[in-house]
XYZ file of C-alpha atoms in Angstrom:
779
model
C 51.177 225.265 142.470
C 50.402 228.549 144.213
C 53.784 229.908 143.090
C 52.933 229.012 139.506
C 49.604 230.828 139.616
C 51.283 233.799 141.277
C 53.831 234.047 138.467
C 51.064 233.872 135.851
C 49.062 236.648 137.516
C 52.219 238.780 137.824
C 52.903 238.344 134.090
C 49.389 239.497 133.209
C 49.785 242.562 135.428
C 53.078 243.314 133.671
C 51.196 243.166 130.381
C 48.777 245.865 131.450
C 51.594 248.051 132.746
C 53.702 247.606 129.595
C 50.842 248.521 127.268
C 49.959 251.618 129.314
C 53.611 252.658 129.236
C 53.951 251.946 125.511
C 50.946 254.011 124.424
C 52.554 257.465 124.582
C 55.806 256.273 123.028
C 54.198 254.828 119.896
C 51.088 256.906 119.267
C 50.486 257.461 115.604
C 53.349 255.248 114.448
C 51.182 253.106 112.200
C 49.125 255.789 110.617
C 50.344 254.761 107.180
C 50.580 251.047 107.766
C 49.097 250.244 104.389
C 52.139 251.696 102.632
C 50.694 251.557 99.146
C 47.565 253.609 99.714
C 46.256 256.246 102.024
C 42.858 254.512 102.287
C 44.048 252.008 104.880
C 44.591 253.225 108.393
C 44.424 251.423 111.727
C 41.007 251.855 113.319
C 41.360 249.614 116.390
C 42.133 251.685 119.460
C 44.995 250.632 121.695
C 42.572 250.326 124.606
C 40.409 247.915 122.578
C 43.449 245.816 121.698
C 44.490 245.721 125.357
C 41.020 244.606 126.427
C 40.955 241.886 123.759
C 44.416 240.624 124.669
C 43.869 240.754 128.416
C 40.394 239.286 128.050
C 41.651 236.355 126.047
C 44.616 235.946 128.365
C 42.349 235.774 131.408
C 39.935 233.436 129.612
C 42.809 231.152 128.595
C 44.068 231.224 132.175
C 40.626 230.178 133.435
C 40.516 227.349 130.894
C 43.984 226.243 132.015
C 42.863 226.354 135.642
C 39.764 224.310 134.764
C 42.023 221.760 133.092
C 44.141 221.411 136.249
C 40.960 220.871 138.303
C 39.829 218.128 135.913
C 43.237 216.450 136.104
C 43.218 216.721 139.896
C 39.698 215.569 140.715
C 38.934 213.246 137.784
C 42.284 211.928 136.544
C 44.445 212.482 139.684
C 47.632 213.472 137.823
C 47.720 217.266 137.784
C 51.178 217.449 139.407
C 52.866 214.872 137.209
C 55.733 215.919 134.901
C 54.711 213.598 132.068
C 51.144 214.902 132.138
C 52.504 218.369 131.426
C 53.853 217.096 128.113
C 51.409 214.309 127.148
C 48.117 215.597 128.661
C 47.477 212.144 130.163
C 48.035 210.168 126.971
C 44.330 209.554 126.285
C 43.313 212.521 124.112
C 40.324 211.882 121.832
C 40.124 212.035 118.034
C 38.212 215.306 118.049
C 40.492 217.091 120.493
C 43.592 215.832 118.658
C 42.195 217.117 115.356
C 41.267 220.467 116.905
C 44.706 220.868 118.407
C 46.422 219.970 115.130
C 44.283 222.555 113.321
C 45.057 225.154 115.962
C 48.798 224.406 115.993
C 49.006 224.409 112.184
C 46.996 227.629 111.870
C 49.867 230.053 112.132
C 49.497 233.730 111.431
C 51.117 232.726 108.123
C 48.167 230.437 107.388
C 45.779 233.364 107.528
C 48.120 235.959 106.041
C 50.488 234.222 103.620
C 47.674 232.213 102.004
C 45.940 235.517 101.148
C 49.253 236.854 99.842
C 49.767 233.986 97.373
C 46.142 234.284 96.232
C 46.682 237.966 95.474
C 49.835 237.075 93.495
C 48.856 233.915 91.604
C 45.038 233.790 91.619
C 42.954 230.679 92.308
C 45.936 228.316 92.252
C 47.554 230.105 95.230
C 44.926 229.143 97.854
C 44.854 225.554 96.641
C 48.627 225.077 96.644
C 48.915 226.663 100.053
C 46.223 224.378 101.513
C 47.187 221.154 99.712
C 50.895 221.791 100.122
C 50.551 222.021 103.897
C 47.782 219.446 104.501
C 49.598 216.410 103.132
C 52.295 216.636 105.809
C 49.727 216.378 108.601
C 47.962 213.476 106.875
C 51.247 211.645 106.195
C 52.342 212.323 109.766
C 49.585 209.915 110.856
C 51.909 207.151 109.581
C 54.756 208.346 111.801
C 52.273 208.686 114.659
C 51.431 204.981 114.688
C 55.091 203.984 114.175
C 55.991 206.018 117.256
C 53.263 204.353 119.318
C 54.335 200.923 118.125
C 58.127 201.232 118.434
C 58.615 203.737 121.278
C 55.485 203.788 123.454
C 57.299 205.386 126.399
C 58.968 208.273 124.548
C 57.942 211.863 125.292
C 59.928 213.418 122.428
C 60.980 212.059 119.045
C 64.549 212.979 119.977
C 64.498 210.333 122.714
C 63.977 207.742 119.984
C 67.001 209.054 118.086
C 69.164 208.926 121.227
C 68.040 205.389 122.079
C 68.887 204.089 118.588
C 71.866 206.179 117.535
C 73.523 207.588 120.645
C 74.448 211.040 121.920
C 76.120 212.507 118.799
C 73.142 211.961 116.512
C 70.848 213.047 119.335
C 72.623 216.384 119.741
C 72.623 217.035 115.979
C 68.890 216.531 115.762
C 68.308 218.554 118.920
C 69.845 221.447 116.975
C 67.534 220.841 114.010
C 64.516 220.568 116.316
C 65.329 223.837 118.066
C 66.044 225.536 114.709
C 62.606 224.453 113.548
C 60.972 225.907 116.642
C 62.907 229.161 116.224
C 61.822 229.502 112.574
C 58.199 228.608 113.285
C 58.008 230.953 116.259
C 59.658 233.711 114.256
C 57.186 233.249 111.410
C 54.045 233.169 113.480
C 55.071 236.175 115.572
C 56.531 238.250 112.711
C 53.463 237.806 110.528
C 51.016 238.179 113.378
C 52.678 241.235 114.847
C 53.001 242.912 111.433
C 49.244 242.688 110.956
C 48.354 243.410 114.564
C 50.433 246.597 114.625
C 48.883 247.575 111.284
C 45.389 247.161 112.750
C 45.970 248.834 116.133
C 46.584 252.562 116.220
C 49.668 253.355 118.316
C 50.873 249.789 118.908
C 54.575 249.194 118.318
C 56.319 245.956 117.378
C 58.132 245.940 120.734
C 54.954 246.322 122.775
C 53.034 243.775 120.709
C 55.865 241.230 121.153
C 55.847 241.668 124.931
C 52.043 241.481 125.110
C 51.843 238.221 123.190
C 54.750 236.665 125.087
C 53.160 237.419 128.444
C 49.743 236.035 127.553
C 51.190 232.903 125.900
C 53.483 232.244 128.864
C 50.777 232.789 131.464
C 48.311 230.127 130.446
C 51.004 227.706 129.256
C 52.599 227.973 132.697
C 49.333 227.159 134.454
C 48.114 224.178 132.463
C 50.946 222.798 130.328
C 50.116 220.875 127.150
C 46.647 219.908 128.346
C 45.649 223.534 128.749
C 46.743 224.229 125.178
C 44.498 221.357 124.016
C 41.519 222.936 125.753
C 42.327 226.494 124.687
C 42.927 225.253 121.137
C 39.312 224.127 120.961
C 38.038 227.636 121.674
C 40.643 229.165 119.354
C 39.620 226.943 116.470
C 35.909 227.556 117.024
C 36.478 231.318 117.001
C 38.743 231.222 113.919
C 36.107 229.342 111.937
C 33.374 231.705 113.158
C 35.314 234.742 111.924
C 36.163 232.938 108.666
C 32.482 232.273 107.970
C 31.645 235.933 108.682
C 34.257 237.048 106.127
C 33.011 234.509 103.562
C 29.480 235.830 103.984
C 30.616 239.435 103.540
C 32.470 238.725 100.286
C 30.203 236.151 98.641
C 26.779 235.945 100.302
C 25.339 239.334 101.366
C 24.952 241.108 98.031
C 26.676 244.244 96.780
C 26.570 247.489 98.753
C 27.439 250.549 96.684
C 28.507 252.541 99.746
C 31.107 250.121 101.087
C 31.051 246.620 99.617
C 31.214 246.390 95.800
C 31.455 242.576 96.096
C 28.839 240.483 97.933
C 28.489 237.636 95.422
C 30.616 235.229 93.406
C 29.364 236.826 90.182
C 30.551 240.273 91.269
C 33.966 238.951 92.283
C 34.256 237.001 89.015
C 33.454 240.045 86.877
C 36.144 242.095 88.623
C 38.728 239.276 88.434
C 38.006 238.821 84.734
C 38.866 242.500 84.224
C 42.114 242.222 86.182
C 45.530 241.602 84.677
C 47.291 238.750 86.468
C 50.969 237.729 86.583
C 52.840 236.944 83.385
C 53.248 233.278 84.365
C 49.474 232.689 84.334
C 47.576 231.602 81.211
C 46.196 234.695 79.493
C 47.520 236.623 82.510
C 44.314 235.635 84.302
C 43.755 235.135 88.033
C 41.109 232.520 87.135
C 43.407 229.741 85.920
C 45.408 226.878 87.389
C 48.030 227.347 84.677
C 50.357 229.392 86.868
C 54.121 228.836 86.897
C 54.483 231.010 89.997
C 51.700 229.128 91.773
C 53.230 225.750 90.881
C 56.689 226.805 92.070
C 55.202 228.055 95.312
C 53.381 224.726 95.704
C 56.627 222.735 95.397
C 58.423 224.976 97.901
C 55.416 224.837 100.209
C 55.273 221.048 100.211
C 58.994 220.585 100.883
C 59.304 223.325 103.495
C 56.287 222.188 105.449
C 57.532 218.611 105.701
C 60.391 220.051 107.719
C 58.048 222.236 109.758
C 55.983 219.189 110.777
C 58.474 216.318 110.966
C 61.132 218.322 112.845
C 58.737 220.153 115.171
C 58.270 218.512 118.575
C 54.822 220.156 118.872
C 53.278 217.622 116.461
C 55.040 214.668 118.056
C 53.534 215.759 121.372
C 50.070 215.497 119.854
C 50.984 211.957 118.818
C 52.220 211.105 122.301
C 49.080 212.585 123.878
C 46.673 210.354 121.909
C 45.971 206.619 121.847
C 47.225 204.772 118.712
C 44.047 204.618 116.587
C 42.735 207.938 117.897
C 46.043 209.592 117.026
C 45.876 208.307 113.445
C 42.325 209.536 112.883
C 43.111 212.763 114.722
C 45.909 213.628 112.272
C 43.903 212.575 109.208
C 40.801 214.546 110.216
C 42.988 217.417 111.418
C 44.721 217.664 108.036
C 41.452 217.582 106.106
C 39.695 220.143 108.298
C 42.736 222.444 108.385
C 42.669 222.461 104.567
C 39.497 224.556 104.805
C 41.175 227.474 106.590
C 43.802 228.614 104.030
C 41.714 227.375 101.075
C 38.562 229.258 102.077
C 40.334 232.246 103.629
C 42.553 232.893 100.606
C 39.850 232.122 98.020
C 37.762 234.725 99.799
C 40.156 237.420 101.028
C 43.026 237.051 98.532
C 40.726 237.202 95.507
C 38.704 239.997 97.123
C 41.958 241.992 97.349
C 42.447 241.726 93.571
C 38.788 242.565 92.923
C 38.862 245.636 95.175
C 42.049 246.794 93.463
C 40.216 246.586 90.124
C 37.398 248.723 91.521
C 39.890 251.317 92.724
C 41.988 251.201 89.576
C 45.260 250.577 91.423
C 46.802 248.123 93.892
C 45.645 248.612 97.472
C 49.131 247.871 98.855
C 52.730 248.151 97.784
C 54.598 244.955 96.937
C 56.570 245.248 100.172
C 53.423 245.455 102.281
C 51.907 242.501 100.411
C 54.962 240.429 101.373
C 54.523 241.533 104.985
C 51.133 239.812 105.009
C 48.871 242.871 105.071
C 46.443 241.721 102.344
C 43.875 240.444 104.842
C 44.104 243.628 106.883
C 43.361 245.954 103.982
C 40.488 243.796 102.670
C 38.574 243.609 105.942
C 39.169 247.322 106.391
C 37.650 248.028 102.962
C 34.652 245.764 103.481
C 33.845 246.105 107.183
C 35.848 249.055 108.510
C 36.386 249.092 112.260
C 34.366 245.901 112.860
C 36.397 244.018 110.287
C 39.678 245.092 111.801
C 38.513 244.026 115.272
C 37.439 240.526 114.204
C 40.625 240.039 112.158
C 42.660 241.154 115.162
C 40.824 238.599 117.286
C 41.427 235.913 114.662
C 45.147 236.669 114.565
C 45.387 236.676 118.356
C 43.830 233.203 118.426
C 46.269 231.888 115.818
C 49.399 233.450 117.316
C 48.641 232.538 120.926
C 47.608 228.946 120.290
C 50.543 228.110 118.025
C 52.888 230.103 120.253
C 51.921 228.111 123.326
C 52.437 224.827 121.451
C 55.921 225.967 120.426
C 56.760 227.022 123.996
C 55.726 223.588 125.284
C 57.682 221.877 122.488
C 60.910 223.744 123.229
C 60.454 223.233 126.969
C 59.983 219.488 126.535
C 63.213 219.282 124.500
C 65.105 221.248 127.156
C 63.730 219.140 130.025
C 63.822 215.630 128.506
C 66.635 215.848 125.954
C 69.079 218.400 127.346
C 68.709 218.847 131.114
C 67.678 215.256 131.895
C 70.262 213.644 129.589
C 73.314 215.908 129.784
C 73.096 218.566 132.479
C 71.646 216.669 135.413
C 70.933 212.989 134.651
C 69.555 210.856 137.465
C 72.270 208.235 136.903
C 75.253 208.548 134.598
C 76.733 205.735 132.535
C 73.650 203.492 132.473
C 73.694 200.682 129.957
C 70.688 199.583 127.932
C 69.403 196.936 130.351
C 70.236 198.776 133.597
C 67.457 199.789 135.975
C 67.184 203.551 136.335
C 66.076 203.284 139.965
C 68.873 201.095 141.380
C 71.459 200.887 138.579
C 71.461 197.055 138.565
C 70.706 194.772 135.632
C 67.090 194.169 134.674
C 68.087 191.360 132.333
C 71.140 189.105 131.892
C 72.544 189.707 135.388
C 75.769 187.815 136.045
C 74.993 187.351 139.751
C 72.115 187.902 142.173
C 73.910 190.913 143.624
C 73.776 192.635 140.231
C 70.132 191.806 139.559
C 67.457 194.490 139.838
C 64.947 193.683 142.601
C 62.913 196.898 142.408
C 59.183 196.371 142.760
C 56.674 198.474 140.781
C 55.216 201.547 142.407
C 51.674 200.215 141.945
C 52.351 197.590 144.638
C 54.367 199.867 146.936
C 52.502 200.489 150.227
C 54.875 203.267 151.246
C 54.228 205.167 148.006
C 50.481 204.765 148.456
C 50.706 206.381 151.865
C 52.918 209.177 150.589
C 50.500 209.880 147.762
C 47.747 210.549 150.285
C 50.027 212.926 152.167
C 51.101 214.555 148.885
C 47.524 215.552 148.048
C 47.269 217.401 151.369
C 50.381 219.501 150.707
C 50.154 222.234 148.086
C 53.832 222.688 147.312
C 56.947 220.502 147.191
C 56.791 217.175 149.012
C 59.881 215.136 149.934
C 59.350 211.398 149.279
C 61.050 208.804 151.522
C 60.265 205.389 149.964
C 63.552 203.371 149.862
C 62.910 202.139 146.306
C 61.178 205.010 144.541
C 61.831 208.149 146.606
C 65.055 209.252 144.915
C 63.577 209.138 141.422
C 60.267 210.669 142.509
C 62.086 213.580 144.114
C 64.145 213.919 140.945
C 60.964 214.125 138.851
C 59.578 216.739 141.253
C 62.722 218.763 140.685
C 62.243 218.490 136.914
C 58.651 219.614 137.319
C 59.902 222.769 138.987
C 62.508 223.275 136.256
C 59.761 222.945 133.681
C 58.043 226.055 135.029
C 61.297 228.027 134.889
C 61.997 226.971 131.298
C 58.481 227.863 130.155
C 59.099 231.419 131.403
C 62.609 231.552 129.888
C 61.476 230.258 126.490
C 58.519 232.642 126.426
C 60.676 235.642 127.281
C 63.201 234.622 124.595
C 60.553 235.061 121.880
C 60.680 238.849 122.339
C 64.325 239.442 121.286
C 63.916 236.771 118.585
C 61.143 238.743 116.890
C 62.859 242.104 117.353
C 66.115 240.797 115.845
C 64.280 239.315 112.841
C 62.392 242.569 112.371
C 65.593 244.634 112.627
C 67.274 242.377 110.057
C 64.514 243.182 107.572
C 63.223 239.594 107.371
C 59.588 239.248 106.398
C 57.031 236.502 106.748
C 57.296 235.370 103.122
C 61.107 235.087 103.163
C 61.243 233.000 106.349
C 58.367 230.807 105.166
C 60.236 229.898 101.955
C 63.660 229.623 103.637
C 62.513 227.146 106.284
C 62.760 224.140 103.957
C 66.308 225.065 102.908
C 67.561 224.961 106.485
C 65.696 222.008 107.990
C 64.504 219.957 105.003
C 67.593 217.729 105.105
C 66.464 216.265 108.451
C 63.020 215.163 107.223
C 63.777 211.843 105.524
C 66.367 210.759 108.150
C 63.745 211.290 110.885
C 61.313 209.074 108.996
C 64.007 206.460 108.424
C 64.789 206.425 112.156
C 61.311 205.000 112.770
C 60.862 202.892 109.622
C 64.187 201.348 108.633
C 66.145 199.098 110.955
C 69.318 199.502 108.852
C 69.487 203.260 109.474
C 72.744 204.117 111.261
C 74.004 206.990 113.374
C 76.506 207.932 110.653
C 73.737 208.044 108.071
C 71.540 210.221 110.269
C 74.305 212.724 111.022
C 75.680 212.850 107.465
C 72.264 213.147 105.856
C 71.100 216.032 108.038
C 74.325 218.038 108.215
C 75.774 217.553 104.720
C 72.343 217.894 103.168
C 71.786 221.179 104.974
C 75.196 222.566 103.980
C 74.712 221.536 100.343
C 71.277 223.165 100.279
C 72.523 226.461 101.695
C 75.446 226.556 99.223
C 73.205 225.852 96.214
C 70.659 228.392 97.449
C 73.312 231.118 97.764
C 74.962 230.275 94.423
C 71.614 230.484 92.653
C 70.757 233.778 94.341
C 74.168 235.201 93.391
C 73.379 234.768 89.683
C 70.575 237.349 89.821
C 71.254 241.042 89.131
C 72.997 242.649 92.090
C 74.148 239.311 93.529
C 74.211 238.994 97.316
C 75.491 242.475 98.127
C 74.344 246.046 97.818
C 71.094 245.470 99.683
C 70.014 242.679 97.325
C 70.517 239.734 99.706
C 66.923 239.435 100.921
C 65.508 240.097 97.448
C 67.658 237.593 95.529
C 67.788 234.856 98.140
C 64.008 235.194 98.492
C 63.437 234.710 94.754
C 61.322 231.631 94.013
C 64.005 230.045 91.828
C 66.629 230.363 94.601
C 64.243 228.970 97.158
C 63.061 226.033 95.072
C 66.676 225.013 94.350
C 67.583 225.209 98.032
C 64.464 223.314 99.141
C 64.856 220.497 96.621
C 68.571 220.020 97.307
C 67.916 219.991 101.052
C 65.245 217.303 101.239
C 66.585 215.078 98.432
C 70.264 215.144 99.379
C 69.471 214.661 103.074
C 67.522 211.489 102.334
C 69.952 210.154 99.715
C 73.052 210.673 101.868
C 71.409 209.098 104.912
C 70.335 206.039 102.878
C 73.698 205.507 101.165
C 75.784 205.863 104.338
C 73.392 203.630 106.289
C 73.511 200.877 103.663
C 77.303 200.930 103.579
C 77.618 200.841 107.375
C 74.959 198.178 107.990
C 75.666 195.922 105.007
C 77.286 193.231 107.136
C 75.042 193.604 110.150
C 73.279 190.271 110.893
C 69.477 190.141 110.752
C 69.277 189.213 114.438
C 70.960 192.481 115.321
C 68.516 194.439 113.160
C 65.541 192.987 115.055
C 67.047 194.281 118.308
C 67.050 197.854 116.971
C 63.437 198.325 118.069
C 64.152 196.905 121.507
C 66.371 199.960 122.038
C 63.475 202.329 121.405
C 61.071 200.229 123.498
C 63.399 200.728 126.489
C 62.644 204.476 126.556
C 60.448 204.577 129.632
C 59.604 206.226 132.913
C 60.247 203.637 135.676
C 57.488 205.204 137.780
C 55.016 204.989 134.873
C 56.170 202.066 132.702
C 54.186 201.759 129.502
C 53.977 197.953 129.678
C 51.257 197.701 132.345
C 49.427 200.590 130.666
C 49.247 198.714 127.378
C 48.251 195.572 129.265
C 45.284 197.144 131.039
C 44.094 199.499 128.299
C 44.596 197.244 125.288
C 44.327 193.786 126.885
C 47.904 192.705 126.208
C 49.634 189.884 128.069
C 52.356 191.577 130.101
C 52.841 190.952 133.804
C 52.694 193.973 136.110
C 56.466 194.108 136.604
C 58.893 196.954 136.195
C 60.951 195.165 133.532
C 58.218 193.284 131.653
C 56.477 194.610 128.550
C 54.262 193.232 125.782
C 56.333 191.771 122.975
C 57.023 193.834 119.886
C 55.083 191.300 117.804
C 52.031 191.672 120.051
C 52.091 195.453 119.807
C 52.641 195.299 116.057
C 49.637 193.003 115.761
C 47.543 195.416 117.850
C 48.658 198.374 115.717
C 48.116 196.623 112.374
C 44.676 198.145 111.783
C 45.570 201.776 112.618
C 48.851 201.343 110.708
C 47.036 200.214 107.560
C 44.532 203.032 108.034
C 47.342 205.582 108.237
C 49.216 204.153 105.235
C 46.184 203.913 102.954
C 44.707 207.276 103.955
C 48.076 209.011 103.862
C 49.004 207.757 100.401
C 45.560 208.078 98.787
C 44.750 211.525 100.157
C 48.225 212.840 99.326
C 47.962 211.618 95.721
C 44.493 213.127 95.374
C 45.476 216.506 96.826
C 48.869 216.918 95.144
C 48.421 215.100 91.806
C 44.850 214.108 90.868
C 43.038 217.324 91.806
C 45.585 219.756 90.263
C 45.830 217.602 87.103
C 42.061 217.691 86.758
C 42.069 221.479 87.102
C 44.484 221.852 84.191
C 41.680 220.766 81.860
C 39.590 223.747 82.918
C 41.915 226.427 81.523
C 40.585 229.870 82.418
C 37.418 229.616 84.493
C 34.113 231.037 83.332
C 31.483 232.418 85.699
C 29.776 229.060 86.373
C 33.063 227.271 87.020
C 34.204 229.995 89.398
C 30.876 229.718 91.250
C 31.433 225.965 91.679
C 34.992 226.628 92.927
C 33.708 229.104 95.511
C 30.955 226.667 96.571
C 33.574 223.941 97.191
C 35.645 226.249 99.404
C 32.573 227.369 101.374
C 31.172 223.860 101.861
C 34.545 222.613 103.061
C 34.711 225.463 105.588
C 31.185 224.823 106.909
C 31.707 221.059 107.288
C 35.113 221.515 108.951
C 33.643 224.062 111.377
C 30.786 221.726 112.316
C 33.157 218.803 112.922
C 35.687 220.773 114.982
C 33.085 222.520 117.125
C 30.782 219.568 117.854
C 32.907 216.381 117.920
C 35.668 217.410 120.389
C 33.160 218.889 122.835
C 30.983 215.763 122.859
C 33.951 213.377 123.155
C 35.656 215.312 125.951
C 32.474 215.691 128.016
C 31.766 211.968 127.639
C 35.346 211.073 128.614
C 35.242 213.209 131.759
C 31.832 211.849 132.707
C 32.872 208.221 132.157
C 36.024 208.639 134.235
C 34.002 210.348 136.952
C 31.661 207.339 137.044
C 34.621 204.936 137.225
C 36.136 206.931 140.084
C 32.844 207.036 141.955
C 32.292 203.308 141.512
C 35.842 202.615 142.730
C 35.640 204.696 145.872
C 34.892 208.329 145.025
C 38.165 208.875 143.193
C 40.511 207.664 145.964
C 43.921 207.407 144.245
C 44.828 204.248 146.134
C 41.665 202.481 145.043
C 42.188 203.516 141.423
C 45.793 202.418 141.621
C 44.799 198.872 142.457
C 42.023 198.752 139.870
C 42.986 196.853 136.734
C 39.721 196.758 134.800
C 39.095 199.250 132.015
C 36.678 202.122 132.519
C 33.162 202.231 131.148
C 34.457 203.485 127.814
C 36.728 200.499 127.452
C 39.888 202.382 128.385
C 41.530 202.964 131.710
C 41.583 206.522 133.064
C 44.631 208.475 131.834
C 47.969 207.758 133.443
C 49.166 209.473 136.583
C 52.098 209.033 138.880
C 50.007 206.562 140.832
C 47.617 204.947 138.357
C 47.933 201.664 136.466
C 51.574 201.223 137.305
């Protein structure tokens, strides 16, 4: 532990040294960051940016340290590998929702949403928000399926390996890592482009190193749990800044010296005088009849399904929450997140068009608009230095929170799905019913000599004694229990590897961003391209959890062939445009909306169709009894030191004996999950239909908005933002404080938090749920 804190402190010191060294090399580089106008110039001093970054980094580190203290003194699992990646498995609705909002609020959310508003008018903010909210809401359905069919899994890739074997597992590991690379590239490219445009003398190289160091530092200290806690503060601050910007554009009244806006009427008058894109009705920014906006909406919906379903970060939020809490966390998270791009773009994106009308020309060049600089130039126009500072703070919150979630996601894949399975497995060649600890048969043993006799750790006196000694030793402890020592020492080794991989993954983000920047890729291009590359894996991933007839061949064929077909169609379409794919036209033509929509549609549809057809053909003659056993494969994914069976028994009152190889039946768990499953299905379907079909169809009857209709539209966006802010600031704080207090009372009643006493306690806590899992609790 002390080594970990030492590394984090060293990284923060390196940050200060790097920024001091980078100042002289890059001074004045961004003096014309606006590109299209000389009015915009960076006003934030490098010293101010350093103080903000270091200040937030230190604050995040303190929050991470506080989290480790809570886990140590209240939950007694701060040094457990699984806790690093599931935060104890008992995260509340509010904290799950806050984390989802924070993880899904990329720099692109703040920047690209404003870009599409400036291009397409009022339809842009809506399609950005609706097109990226439905995935989170629908993901609630996958969340409960995961809890029901693979309660012991720490990554969704473990489920794929358990059902379909190593080949399918490796294919989807590639898709998962590709997703993380694209997401990380997007959030850092967009964030850094705006940060360097706001900070005078800050280069892309220095900004990349700064963000990597701060993200790595607090992720290293607290793991996933720290990101949950830091996400709360990030989200609160993002909504605070959003409300300040809303007030400046719509609520404070016009100011002839600096702010020609200040009310919805003023913005409407300027928008009514503006000439919008040719694809809009009457070339107006005030209409939902926008071919460009609709095409963006389709691409947005498809691409973001891949960004959510293939990204381990969202599965970790599922794993960290209880079944019903996870469902409501994703539903409320999707609805509250909707407010950020919807309100931000309706405010800033439309303000950009209005300010351009006042000036008589566009505030930015088309290239700078695609880089995501719309928000930067608007806050500069309206609030000057103060506006640039608060936008910089907002972007830092978004980039750091999402960046840390991606670092944890990639690290979990490396630890659980690559290192643990292929590089250094604890035992090689285990069959499905073999005990991990001893290698003998848990079930269907031919003889007594081959039968597993391992007893659970909860009843192991030797392990109890070693746990007391472990708490007195700060660093590595060598276990000696004949039954459990080998695996416990193995898990300790993985815990140490986890810290190394967090550093490696964080450092790798720097060359990733620099290579993307050198290649001329921008935020908008990567955002649209994401669905082409990973969309083919979306439906197969869903089928892996829903359909017992899904086969390994179907999974592999659907993802790989679908991806190849999508890329080919995307390139062929782009080649038909003037200039083709050569002569410097590659980025322009492949980034065209028609090319992207073809690639996205082919990817997601062909991936699902191929997977379904191949699976049906291969499983046509499979007997029904064999299909039922498919879910027993996923239920076997477990940690023998922390089996999920006794956890479900104690927390959810299920009838499973406290044995290493005994679990509640699938029927019993399915019965328990029926209510949250129906909640997820109904909410997911209804809300998706409302957001993607009913609401847009209703808006088509409006045509071009008049002043009163625009005022109502603005009021909806503001009310949504205020309600979402109130929910995300109040509910998680109250729930987390109550949870900590209730667990503290349980610990005190059971012997002042003595791990051995808690270990032998089987009754639920005062809140009806046992304290979160640890290496020694409820086993």
